[in-house]
Short mmCIF file of C-alpha atoms in Angstrom, two decimals:
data_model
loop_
_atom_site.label_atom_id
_atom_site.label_comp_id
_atom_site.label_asym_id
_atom_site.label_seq_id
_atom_site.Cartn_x
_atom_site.Cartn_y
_atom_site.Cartn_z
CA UNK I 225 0.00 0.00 0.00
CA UNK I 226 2.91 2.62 0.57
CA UNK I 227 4.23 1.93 -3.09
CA UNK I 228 0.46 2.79 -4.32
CA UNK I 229 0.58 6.29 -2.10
CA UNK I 230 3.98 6.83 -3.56
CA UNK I 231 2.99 6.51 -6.74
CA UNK I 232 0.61 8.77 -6.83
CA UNK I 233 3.23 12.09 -6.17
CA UNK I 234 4.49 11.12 -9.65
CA UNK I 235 1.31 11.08 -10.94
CA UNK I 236 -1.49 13.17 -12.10
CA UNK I 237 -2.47 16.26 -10.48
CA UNK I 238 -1.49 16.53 -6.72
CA UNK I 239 -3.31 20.38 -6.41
CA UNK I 240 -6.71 18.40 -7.31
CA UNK I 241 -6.65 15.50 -5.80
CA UNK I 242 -6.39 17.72 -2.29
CA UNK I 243 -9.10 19.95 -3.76
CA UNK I 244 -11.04 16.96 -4.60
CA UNK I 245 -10.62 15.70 -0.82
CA UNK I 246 -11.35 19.23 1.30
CA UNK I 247 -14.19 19.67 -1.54
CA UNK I 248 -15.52 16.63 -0.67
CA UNK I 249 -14.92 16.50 3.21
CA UNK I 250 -16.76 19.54 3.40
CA UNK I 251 -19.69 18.51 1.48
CA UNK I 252 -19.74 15.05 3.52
CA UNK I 253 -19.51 17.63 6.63
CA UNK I 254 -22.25 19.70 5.66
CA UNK I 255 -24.17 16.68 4.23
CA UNK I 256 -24.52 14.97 7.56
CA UNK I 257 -24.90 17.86 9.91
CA UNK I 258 -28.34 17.35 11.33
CA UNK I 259 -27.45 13.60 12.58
CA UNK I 260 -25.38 15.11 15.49
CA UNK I 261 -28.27 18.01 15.76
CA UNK I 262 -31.47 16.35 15.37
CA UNK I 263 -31.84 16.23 19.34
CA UNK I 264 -31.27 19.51 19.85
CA UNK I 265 -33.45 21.14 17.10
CA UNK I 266 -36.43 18.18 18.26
CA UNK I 267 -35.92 20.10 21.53
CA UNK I 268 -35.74 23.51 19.87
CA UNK I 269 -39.04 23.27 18.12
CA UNK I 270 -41.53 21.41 20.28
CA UNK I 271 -40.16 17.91 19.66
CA UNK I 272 -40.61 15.43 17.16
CA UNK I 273 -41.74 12.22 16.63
CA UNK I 274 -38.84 9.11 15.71
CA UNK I 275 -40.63 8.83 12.36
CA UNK I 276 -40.33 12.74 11.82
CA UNK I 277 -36.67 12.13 12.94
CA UNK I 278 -35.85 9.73 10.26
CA UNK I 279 -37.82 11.46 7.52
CA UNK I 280 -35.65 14.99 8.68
CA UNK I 281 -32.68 12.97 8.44
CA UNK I 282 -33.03 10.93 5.46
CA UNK I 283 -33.96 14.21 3.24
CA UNK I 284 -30.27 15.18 2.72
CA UNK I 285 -29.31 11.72 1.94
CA UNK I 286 -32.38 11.15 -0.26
CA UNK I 287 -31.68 14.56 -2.35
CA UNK I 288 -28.10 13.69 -2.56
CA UNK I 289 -29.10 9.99 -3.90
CA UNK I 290 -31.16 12.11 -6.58
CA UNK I 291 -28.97 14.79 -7.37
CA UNK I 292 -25.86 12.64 -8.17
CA UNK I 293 -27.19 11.60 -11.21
CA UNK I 294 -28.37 15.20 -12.14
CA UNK I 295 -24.28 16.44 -11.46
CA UNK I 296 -22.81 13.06 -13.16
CA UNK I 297 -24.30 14.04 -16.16
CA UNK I 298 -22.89 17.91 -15.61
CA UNK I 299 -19.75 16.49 -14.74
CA UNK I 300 -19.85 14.94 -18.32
CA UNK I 301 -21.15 17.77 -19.98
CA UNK I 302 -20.01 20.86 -18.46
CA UNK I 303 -16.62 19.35 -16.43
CA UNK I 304 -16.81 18.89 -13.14
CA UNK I 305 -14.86 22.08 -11.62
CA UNK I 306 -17.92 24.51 -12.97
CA UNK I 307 -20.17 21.69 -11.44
CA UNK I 308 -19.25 22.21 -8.14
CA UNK I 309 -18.83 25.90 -8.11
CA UNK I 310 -22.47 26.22 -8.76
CA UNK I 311 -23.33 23.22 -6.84
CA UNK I 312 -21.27 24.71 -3.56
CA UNK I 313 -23.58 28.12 -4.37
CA UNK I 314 -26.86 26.12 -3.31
CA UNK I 315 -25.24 24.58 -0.48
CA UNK I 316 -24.31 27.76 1.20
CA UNK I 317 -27.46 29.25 0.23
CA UNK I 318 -29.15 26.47 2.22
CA UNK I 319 -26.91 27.35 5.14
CA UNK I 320 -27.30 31.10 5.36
CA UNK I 321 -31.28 30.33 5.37
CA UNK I 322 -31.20 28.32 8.04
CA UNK I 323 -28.79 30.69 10.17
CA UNK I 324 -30.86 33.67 9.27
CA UNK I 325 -34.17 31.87 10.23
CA UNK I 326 -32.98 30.18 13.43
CA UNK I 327 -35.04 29.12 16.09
CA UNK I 328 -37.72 30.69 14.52
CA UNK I 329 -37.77 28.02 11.57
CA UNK I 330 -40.13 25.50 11.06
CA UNK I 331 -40.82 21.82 10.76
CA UNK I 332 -41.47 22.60 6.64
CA UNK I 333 -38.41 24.58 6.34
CA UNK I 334 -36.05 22.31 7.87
CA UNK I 335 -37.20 19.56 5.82
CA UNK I 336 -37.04 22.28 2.99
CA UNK I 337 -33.14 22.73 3.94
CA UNK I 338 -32.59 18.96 4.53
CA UNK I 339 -33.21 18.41 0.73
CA UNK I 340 -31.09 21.26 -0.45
CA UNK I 341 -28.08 20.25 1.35
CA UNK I 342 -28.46 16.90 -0.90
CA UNK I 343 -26.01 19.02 -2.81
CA UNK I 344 -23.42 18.98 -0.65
CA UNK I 345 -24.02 15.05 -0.83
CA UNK I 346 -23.82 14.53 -4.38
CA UNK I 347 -20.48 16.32 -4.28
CA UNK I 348 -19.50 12.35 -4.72
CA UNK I 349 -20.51 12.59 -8.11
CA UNK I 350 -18.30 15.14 -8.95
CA UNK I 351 -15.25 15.03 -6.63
CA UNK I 352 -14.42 11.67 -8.08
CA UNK I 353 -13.92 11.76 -11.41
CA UNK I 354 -12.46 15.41 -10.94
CA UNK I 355 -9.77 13.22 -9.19
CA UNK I 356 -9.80 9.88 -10.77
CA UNK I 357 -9.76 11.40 -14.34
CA UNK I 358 -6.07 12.23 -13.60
CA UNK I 359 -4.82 8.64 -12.66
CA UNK I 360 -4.25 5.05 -14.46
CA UNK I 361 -6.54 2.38 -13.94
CA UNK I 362 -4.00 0.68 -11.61
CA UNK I 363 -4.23 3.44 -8.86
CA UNK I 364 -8.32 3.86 -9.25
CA UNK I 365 -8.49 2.37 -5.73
CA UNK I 366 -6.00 4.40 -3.92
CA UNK I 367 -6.98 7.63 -5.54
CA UNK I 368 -10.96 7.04 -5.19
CA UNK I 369 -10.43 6.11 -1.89
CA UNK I 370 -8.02 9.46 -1.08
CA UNK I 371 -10.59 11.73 -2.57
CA UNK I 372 -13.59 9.53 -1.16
CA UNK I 373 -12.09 9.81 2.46
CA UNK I 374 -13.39 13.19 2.62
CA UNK I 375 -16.33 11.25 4.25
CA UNK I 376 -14.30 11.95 7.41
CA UNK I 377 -16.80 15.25 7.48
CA UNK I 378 -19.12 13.44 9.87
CA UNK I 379 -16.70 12.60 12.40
CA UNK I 380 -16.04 16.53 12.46
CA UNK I 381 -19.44 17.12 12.59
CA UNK I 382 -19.91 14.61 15.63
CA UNK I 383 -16.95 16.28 17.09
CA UNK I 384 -17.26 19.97 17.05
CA UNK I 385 -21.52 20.32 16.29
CA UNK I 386 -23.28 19.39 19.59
CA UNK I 387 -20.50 21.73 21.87
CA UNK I 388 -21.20 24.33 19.38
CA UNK I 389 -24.79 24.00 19.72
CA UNK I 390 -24.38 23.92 23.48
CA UNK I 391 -22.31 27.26 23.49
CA UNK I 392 -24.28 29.35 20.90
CA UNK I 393 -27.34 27.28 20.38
CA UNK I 394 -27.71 25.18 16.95
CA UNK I 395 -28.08 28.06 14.43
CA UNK I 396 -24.30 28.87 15.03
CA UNK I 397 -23.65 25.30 13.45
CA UNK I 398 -25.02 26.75 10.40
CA UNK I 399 -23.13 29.70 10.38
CA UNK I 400 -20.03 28.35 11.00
CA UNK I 401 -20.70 26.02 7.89
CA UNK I 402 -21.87 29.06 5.57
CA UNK I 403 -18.73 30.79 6.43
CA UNK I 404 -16.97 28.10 5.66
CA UNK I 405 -18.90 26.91 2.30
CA UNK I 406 -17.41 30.76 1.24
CA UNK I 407 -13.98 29.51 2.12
CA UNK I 408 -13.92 25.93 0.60
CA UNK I 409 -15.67 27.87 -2.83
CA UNK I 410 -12.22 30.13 -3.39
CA UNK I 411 -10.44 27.13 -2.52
CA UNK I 412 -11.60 24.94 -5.01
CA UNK I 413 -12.10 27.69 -8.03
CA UNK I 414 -7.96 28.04 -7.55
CA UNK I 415 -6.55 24.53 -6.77
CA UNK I 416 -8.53 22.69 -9.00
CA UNK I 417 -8.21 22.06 -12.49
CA UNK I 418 -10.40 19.74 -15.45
CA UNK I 419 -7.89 16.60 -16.16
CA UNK I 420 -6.73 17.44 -20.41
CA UNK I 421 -8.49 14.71 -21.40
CA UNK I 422 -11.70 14.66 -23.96
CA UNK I 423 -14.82 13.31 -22.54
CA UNK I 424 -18.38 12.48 -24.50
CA UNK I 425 -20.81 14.67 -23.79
CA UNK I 426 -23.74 13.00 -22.35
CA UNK I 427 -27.45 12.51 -23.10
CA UNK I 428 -30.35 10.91 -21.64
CA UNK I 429 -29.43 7.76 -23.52
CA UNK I 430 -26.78 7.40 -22.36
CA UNK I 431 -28.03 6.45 -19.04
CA UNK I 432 -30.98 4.58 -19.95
CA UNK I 433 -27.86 2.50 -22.37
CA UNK I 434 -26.29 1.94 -19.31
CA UNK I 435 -29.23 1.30 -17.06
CA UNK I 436 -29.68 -1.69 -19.17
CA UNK I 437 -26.34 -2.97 -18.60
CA UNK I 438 -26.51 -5.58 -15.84
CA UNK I 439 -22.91 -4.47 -14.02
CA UNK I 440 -24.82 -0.81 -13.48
CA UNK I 441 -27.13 -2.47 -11.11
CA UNK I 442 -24.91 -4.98 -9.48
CA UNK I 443 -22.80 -2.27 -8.75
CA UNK I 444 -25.61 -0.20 -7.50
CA UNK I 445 -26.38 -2.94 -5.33
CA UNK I 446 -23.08 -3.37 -3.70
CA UNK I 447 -22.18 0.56 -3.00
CA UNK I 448 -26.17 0.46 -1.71
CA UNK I 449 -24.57 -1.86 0.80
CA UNK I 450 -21.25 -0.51 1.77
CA UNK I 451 -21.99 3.23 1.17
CA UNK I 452 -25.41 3.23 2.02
CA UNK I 453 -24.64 1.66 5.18
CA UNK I 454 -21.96 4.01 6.40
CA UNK I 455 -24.20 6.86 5.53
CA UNK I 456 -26.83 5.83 6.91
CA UNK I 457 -25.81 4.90 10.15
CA UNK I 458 -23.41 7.98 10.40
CA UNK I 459 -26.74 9.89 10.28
CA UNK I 460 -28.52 8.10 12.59
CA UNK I 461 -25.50 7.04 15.05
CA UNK I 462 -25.99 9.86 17.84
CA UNK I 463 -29.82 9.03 17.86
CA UNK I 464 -28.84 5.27 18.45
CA UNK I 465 -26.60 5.81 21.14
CA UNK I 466 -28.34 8.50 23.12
CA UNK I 467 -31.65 5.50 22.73
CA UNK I 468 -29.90 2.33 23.45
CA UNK I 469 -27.32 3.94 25.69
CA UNK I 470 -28.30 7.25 27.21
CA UNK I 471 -27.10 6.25 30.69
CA UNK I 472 -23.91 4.51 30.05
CA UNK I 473 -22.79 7.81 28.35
CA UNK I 474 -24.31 10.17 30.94
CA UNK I 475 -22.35 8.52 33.80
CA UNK I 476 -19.07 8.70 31.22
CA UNK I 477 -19.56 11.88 30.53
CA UNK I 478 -19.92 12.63 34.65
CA UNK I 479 -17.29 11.02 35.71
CA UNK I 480 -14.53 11.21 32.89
CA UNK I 481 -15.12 14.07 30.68
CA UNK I 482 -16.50 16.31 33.35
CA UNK I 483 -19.49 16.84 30.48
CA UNK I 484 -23.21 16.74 31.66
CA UNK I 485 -24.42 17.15 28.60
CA UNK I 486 -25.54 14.31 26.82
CA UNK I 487 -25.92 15.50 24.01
CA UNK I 488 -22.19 16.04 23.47
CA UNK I 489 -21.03 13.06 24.44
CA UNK I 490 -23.18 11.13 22.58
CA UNK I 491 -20.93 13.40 19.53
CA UNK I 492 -18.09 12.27 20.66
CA UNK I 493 -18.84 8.24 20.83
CA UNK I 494 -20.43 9.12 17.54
CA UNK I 495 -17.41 10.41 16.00
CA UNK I 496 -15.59 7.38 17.81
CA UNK I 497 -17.08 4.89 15.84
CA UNK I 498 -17.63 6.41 12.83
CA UNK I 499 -13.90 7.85 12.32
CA UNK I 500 -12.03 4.32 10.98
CA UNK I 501 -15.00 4.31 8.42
CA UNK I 502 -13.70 7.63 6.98
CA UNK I 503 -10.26 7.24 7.42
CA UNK I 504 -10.01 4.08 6.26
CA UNK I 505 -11.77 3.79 2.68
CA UNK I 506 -8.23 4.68 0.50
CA UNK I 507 -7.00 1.53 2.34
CA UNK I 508 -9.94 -0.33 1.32
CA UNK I 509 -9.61 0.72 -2.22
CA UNK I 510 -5.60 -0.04 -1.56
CA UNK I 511 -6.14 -3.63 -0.43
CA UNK I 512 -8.55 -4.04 -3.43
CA UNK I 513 -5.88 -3.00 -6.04
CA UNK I 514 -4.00 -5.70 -4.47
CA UNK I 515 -5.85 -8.72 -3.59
CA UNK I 516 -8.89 -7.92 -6.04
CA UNK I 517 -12.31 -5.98 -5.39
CA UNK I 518 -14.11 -8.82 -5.64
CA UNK I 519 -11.77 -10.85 -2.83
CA UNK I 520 -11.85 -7.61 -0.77
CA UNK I 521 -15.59 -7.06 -0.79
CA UNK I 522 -16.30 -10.39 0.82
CA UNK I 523 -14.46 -9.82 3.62
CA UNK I 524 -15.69 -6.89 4.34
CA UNK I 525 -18.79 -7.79 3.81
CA UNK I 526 -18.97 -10.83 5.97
CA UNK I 527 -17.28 -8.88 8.80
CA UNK I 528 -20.31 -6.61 8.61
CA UNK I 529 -23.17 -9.23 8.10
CA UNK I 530 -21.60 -10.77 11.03
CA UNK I 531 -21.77 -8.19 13.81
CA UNK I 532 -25.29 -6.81 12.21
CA UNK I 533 -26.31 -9.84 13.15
CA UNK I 534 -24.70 -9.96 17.00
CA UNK I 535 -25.91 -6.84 17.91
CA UNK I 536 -29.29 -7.34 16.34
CA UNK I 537 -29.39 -10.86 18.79
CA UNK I 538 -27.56 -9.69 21.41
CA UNK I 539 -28.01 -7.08 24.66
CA UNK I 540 -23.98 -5.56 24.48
CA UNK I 541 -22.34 -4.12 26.81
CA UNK I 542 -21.67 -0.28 26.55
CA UNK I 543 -18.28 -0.34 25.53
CA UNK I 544 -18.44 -3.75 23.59
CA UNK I 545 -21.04 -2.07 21.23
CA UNK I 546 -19.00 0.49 20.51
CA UNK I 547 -16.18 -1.46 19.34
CA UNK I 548 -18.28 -3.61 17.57
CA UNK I 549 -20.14 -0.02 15.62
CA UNK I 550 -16.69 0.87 15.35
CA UNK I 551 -15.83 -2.47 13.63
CA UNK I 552 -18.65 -1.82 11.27
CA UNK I 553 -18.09 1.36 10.44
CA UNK I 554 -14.39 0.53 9.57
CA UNK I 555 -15.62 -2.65 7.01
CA UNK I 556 -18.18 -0.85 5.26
CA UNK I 557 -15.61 2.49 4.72
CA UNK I 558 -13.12 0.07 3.43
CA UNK I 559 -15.90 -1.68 1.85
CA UNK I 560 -16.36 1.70 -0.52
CA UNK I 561 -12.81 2.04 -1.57
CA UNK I 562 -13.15 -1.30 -2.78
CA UNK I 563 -16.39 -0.90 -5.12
CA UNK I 564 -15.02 1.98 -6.36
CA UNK I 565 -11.84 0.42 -7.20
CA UNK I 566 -13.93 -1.82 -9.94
CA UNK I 567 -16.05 0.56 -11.18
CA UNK I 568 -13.63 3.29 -12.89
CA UNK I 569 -12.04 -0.11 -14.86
CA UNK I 570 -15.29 -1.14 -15.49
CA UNK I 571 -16.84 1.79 -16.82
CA UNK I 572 -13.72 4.11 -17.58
CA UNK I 573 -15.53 6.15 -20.63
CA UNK I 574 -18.77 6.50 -18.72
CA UNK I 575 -17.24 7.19 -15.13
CA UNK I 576 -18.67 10.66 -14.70
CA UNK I 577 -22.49 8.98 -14.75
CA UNK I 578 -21.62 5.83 -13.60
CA UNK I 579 -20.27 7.68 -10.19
CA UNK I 580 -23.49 9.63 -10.41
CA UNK I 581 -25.80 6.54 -11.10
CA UNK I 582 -23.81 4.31 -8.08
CA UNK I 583 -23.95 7.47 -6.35
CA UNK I 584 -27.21 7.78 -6.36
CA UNK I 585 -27.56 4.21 -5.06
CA UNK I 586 -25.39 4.45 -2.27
CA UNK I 587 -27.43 7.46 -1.24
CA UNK I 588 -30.71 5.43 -1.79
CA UNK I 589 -29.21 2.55 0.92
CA UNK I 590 -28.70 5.11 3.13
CA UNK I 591 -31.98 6.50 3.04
CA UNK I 592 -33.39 3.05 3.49
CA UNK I 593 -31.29 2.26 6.17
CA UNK I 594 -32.26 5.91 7.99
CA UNK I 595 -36.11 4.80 7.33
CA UNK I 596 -35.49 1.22 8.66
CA UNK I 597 -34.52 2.67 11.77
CA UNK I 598 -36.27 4.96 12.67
CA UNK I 599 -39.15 2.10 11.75
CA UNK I 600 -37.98 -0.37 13.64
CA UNK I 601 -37.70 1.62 16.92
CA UNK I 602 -41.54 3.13 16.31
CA UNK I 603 -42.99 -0.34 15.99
CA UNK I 604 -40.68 -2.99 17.94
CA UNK I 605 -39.58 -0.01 20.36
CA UNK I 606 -36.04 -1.61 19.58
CA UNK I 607 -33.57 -1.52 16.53
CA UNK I 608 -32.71 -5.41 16.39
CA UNK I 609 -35.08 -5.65 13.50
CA UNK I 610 -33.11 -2.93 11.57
CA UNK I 611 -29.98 -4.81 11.81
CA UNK I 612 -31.37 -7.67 11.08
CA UNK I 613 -32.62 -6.74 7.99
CA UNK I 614 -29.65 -4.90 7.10
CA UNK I 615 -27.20 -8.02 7.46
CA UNK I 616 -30.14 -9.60 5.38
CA UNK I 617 -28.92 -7.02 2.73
CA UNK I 618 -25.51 -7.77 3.02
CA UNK I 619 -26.05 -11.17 2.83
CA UNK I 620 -27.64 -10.71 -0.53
CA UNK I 621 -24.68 -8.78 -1.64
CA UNK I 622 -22.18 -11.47 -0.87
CA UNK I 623 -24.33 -13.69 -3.01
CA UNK I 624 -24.58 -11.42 -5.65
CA UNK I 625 -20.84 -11.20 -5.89
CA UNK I 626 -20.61 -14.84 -6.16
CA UNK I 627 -22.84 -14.57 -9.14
CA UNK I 628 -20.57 -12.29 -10.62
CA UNK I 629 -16.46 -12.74 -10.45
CA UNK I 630 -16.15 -15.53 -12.82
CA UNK I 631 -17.98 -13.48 -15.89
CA UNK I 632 -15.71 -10.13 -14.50
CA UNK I 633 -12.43 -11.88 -14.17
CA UNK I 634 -12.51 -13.84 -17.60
CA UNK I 635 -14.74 -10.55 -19.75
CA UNK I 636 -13.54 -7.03 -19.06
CA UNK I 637 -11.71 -7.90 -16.48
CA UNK I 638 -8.52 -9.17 -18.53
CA UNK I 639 -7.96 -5.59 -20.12
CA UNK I 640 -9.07 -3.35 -17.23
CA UNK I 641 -5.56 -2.91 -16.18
CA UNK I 642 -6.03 -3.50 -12.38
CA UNK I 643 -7.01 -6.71 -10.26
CA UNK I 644 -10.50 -8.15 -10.17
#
């Protein structure tokens, strides 16, 4: 793995590959926001319900499912460094309103806000290729997973969000991400740069032509899985733990951190088990250029399917769930550096859709997964029933894959220039 981060200095464009990963780690930051807030706006505006805690915080992952395809197909057509300029305009127009409106806002506008910060999610679909466009096929994994690990976002969010909102109250979250959507918009219009290559532009058939090529939805179905999943439980991971384990944390925070609050600490387990997830996804995609994607996806995948499943059956221990969270979080980050070390040798002339259309999967899982949730802990008054059926998922996945390698390895895979 240190010979593949070597290798990249010598290659491509170093200025963009950062701009691709603060671009992105921003967006994933801003994308995820209201996971580590959700309690304290509920509180803020009269409470809400877990189902109108699920639907708040599925809307940004929802819009950014949607909107992935809409800027894969700009990326194609109009490059991908005007893309997010105007793309980083809406997301700090979002922000602003909410600052501006405050306490004073309202159930409708939030939900209004959740949707338009979708943009800052399908960042995805432009941040990659703006990167991977700049690399050979065999450093797609480490490069996709360097510019991808700007998912670390959330674990600042978790971090720095609920103190913030202690301090000045949850609007100042929102301010402090405006300013900074100004900051990371100057950034990007100078460091960035279009890779000098020619690329097709795109119409409407040329998603439906890939649509009805079978690899598009396998590998819709496995990013579903492994993005969708990290996603999805990033957003929901502070509601989780403040449910499940409200007074584990409480006496923590008491008698360790000298925090009373909750709410905070709660942030800080979040971040805790969602940080290897982040951080780890270029050694996912690493590990893939060497042993295979396909090879690296099932372990990953079992490792998940397999602790789903314990902490679906089983009552943990505080401490012992969050290792085993942390576990999870880890597998499905590395999970995503894997999937997207297959797709850019699968579909190397169509890469700025195909991120958009797996994109937009991976935000669909999540949404599912935020849904399932919140469902399962309305009507079982637990969550084993959402793990459950996500390791269900999972499961389906690894069989899916098993469908699949033989065809890959001995059709497209001989000439895609990396491992399979």
């Amino acid at each position: 793995m240190i010979k593949e981060f070597k290798a990249i200095k010598t290659k491509g464009h170093t200025p963009t590959l950062l701009a691709a990963f603060l671009y992105f780690d921003f967006s994933f930051m801003v994308w995820t926001m209201l996971g580590p807030l959700a309690p304290e706006i509920a509180s803020s505006i009269g409470g809400l319900t877990p189902g109108q805690i699920s639907t708040l915080l599925s809307l940004p992952i929802l819009g950014g499912a949607i909107l992935r395809i809409i800027l894969g197909f700009a990326v194609d057509n109009f490059g991908p460094k005007k893309t997010a300029l105007i793309a980083q305009m809406v997301v700090a127009s979002a922000l602003w309103y909410a600052y501006f409106r405050g306490v004073n806002i309202t159930y409708g506008e939030l939900l209004a806000v959740a949707f338009s910060l979708g943009f800052a999610g399908a960042s995805f679909a432009v941040a990659l290729p703006q990167a991977g466009q700049w690399y050979p096929p065999n450093l797609q994994g480490v490069v996709m997973g360097i510019a991808g690990a700007g998912n670390i976002g959330v674990v600042i969010d978790f971090i720095f969000a609920p103190k913030i909102a202690e301090i000045w109250g949850w609007p100042a979250v929102f301010l402090v991400g405006a300013v900074l959507s100004t900051f990371i918009w100057v950034l990007y219009l100078f460091m960035a740069k279009d890779a000098p290559i020619k690329t097709k532009k795109r119409t409407i058939k040329d998603y439906t032509k890939l649509l009805k090529d079978k690899d598009t939805w396998w590998f819709s179905l496995f990013y579903a899985v492994s993005f969708g999943g990290f996603v999805g439980f990033a957003s929901y991971m502070k509601i989780y733990l403040m449910n499940v384990y409200g007074a584990d944390m409480a006496e923590f925070g008491k008698n360790i951190l000298n925090e009373e609050n909750i709410k905070v600490v709660a942030g800080y387990f979040g971040a805790l088990t969602i940080f290897a997830g982040a951080v780890l996804r270029p050694v996912g995609g690493a590990w893939a250029d060497r042993m295979g994607g396909v090879k690296a996806l099932y372990i990953f995948y079992g490792i998940v399917a397999i602790l789903a499943i314990v902490n679906a059956l089983f009552t943990l221990p505080f401490f012992v769930a969050i290792i085993l969270l942390f576990v999870i979080m880890a597998s499905l980050g590395m999970a995503n550096g894997a999937v997207f070390q297959l797709v850019p040798q699968r579909f190397s002339k169509e890469i700025g859709i195909m991120t958009g259309v797996v994109g937009c999967a991976g935000g669909l899982g999540g949404t599912a997964l935020i849904k399932t949730l919140g469902f399962s802990k309305e009507v079982f008054g637990s969550y084993s029933a959402g793990f459950l059926i996500f390791s269900g998922v999972v499961l389906i996945a690894m069989i899916g894959l098993s469908m699949v390698k033989t065809r890959w390895r001995t059709t497209w895979g001989v000439s895609a220039g990396g491992r399979i």
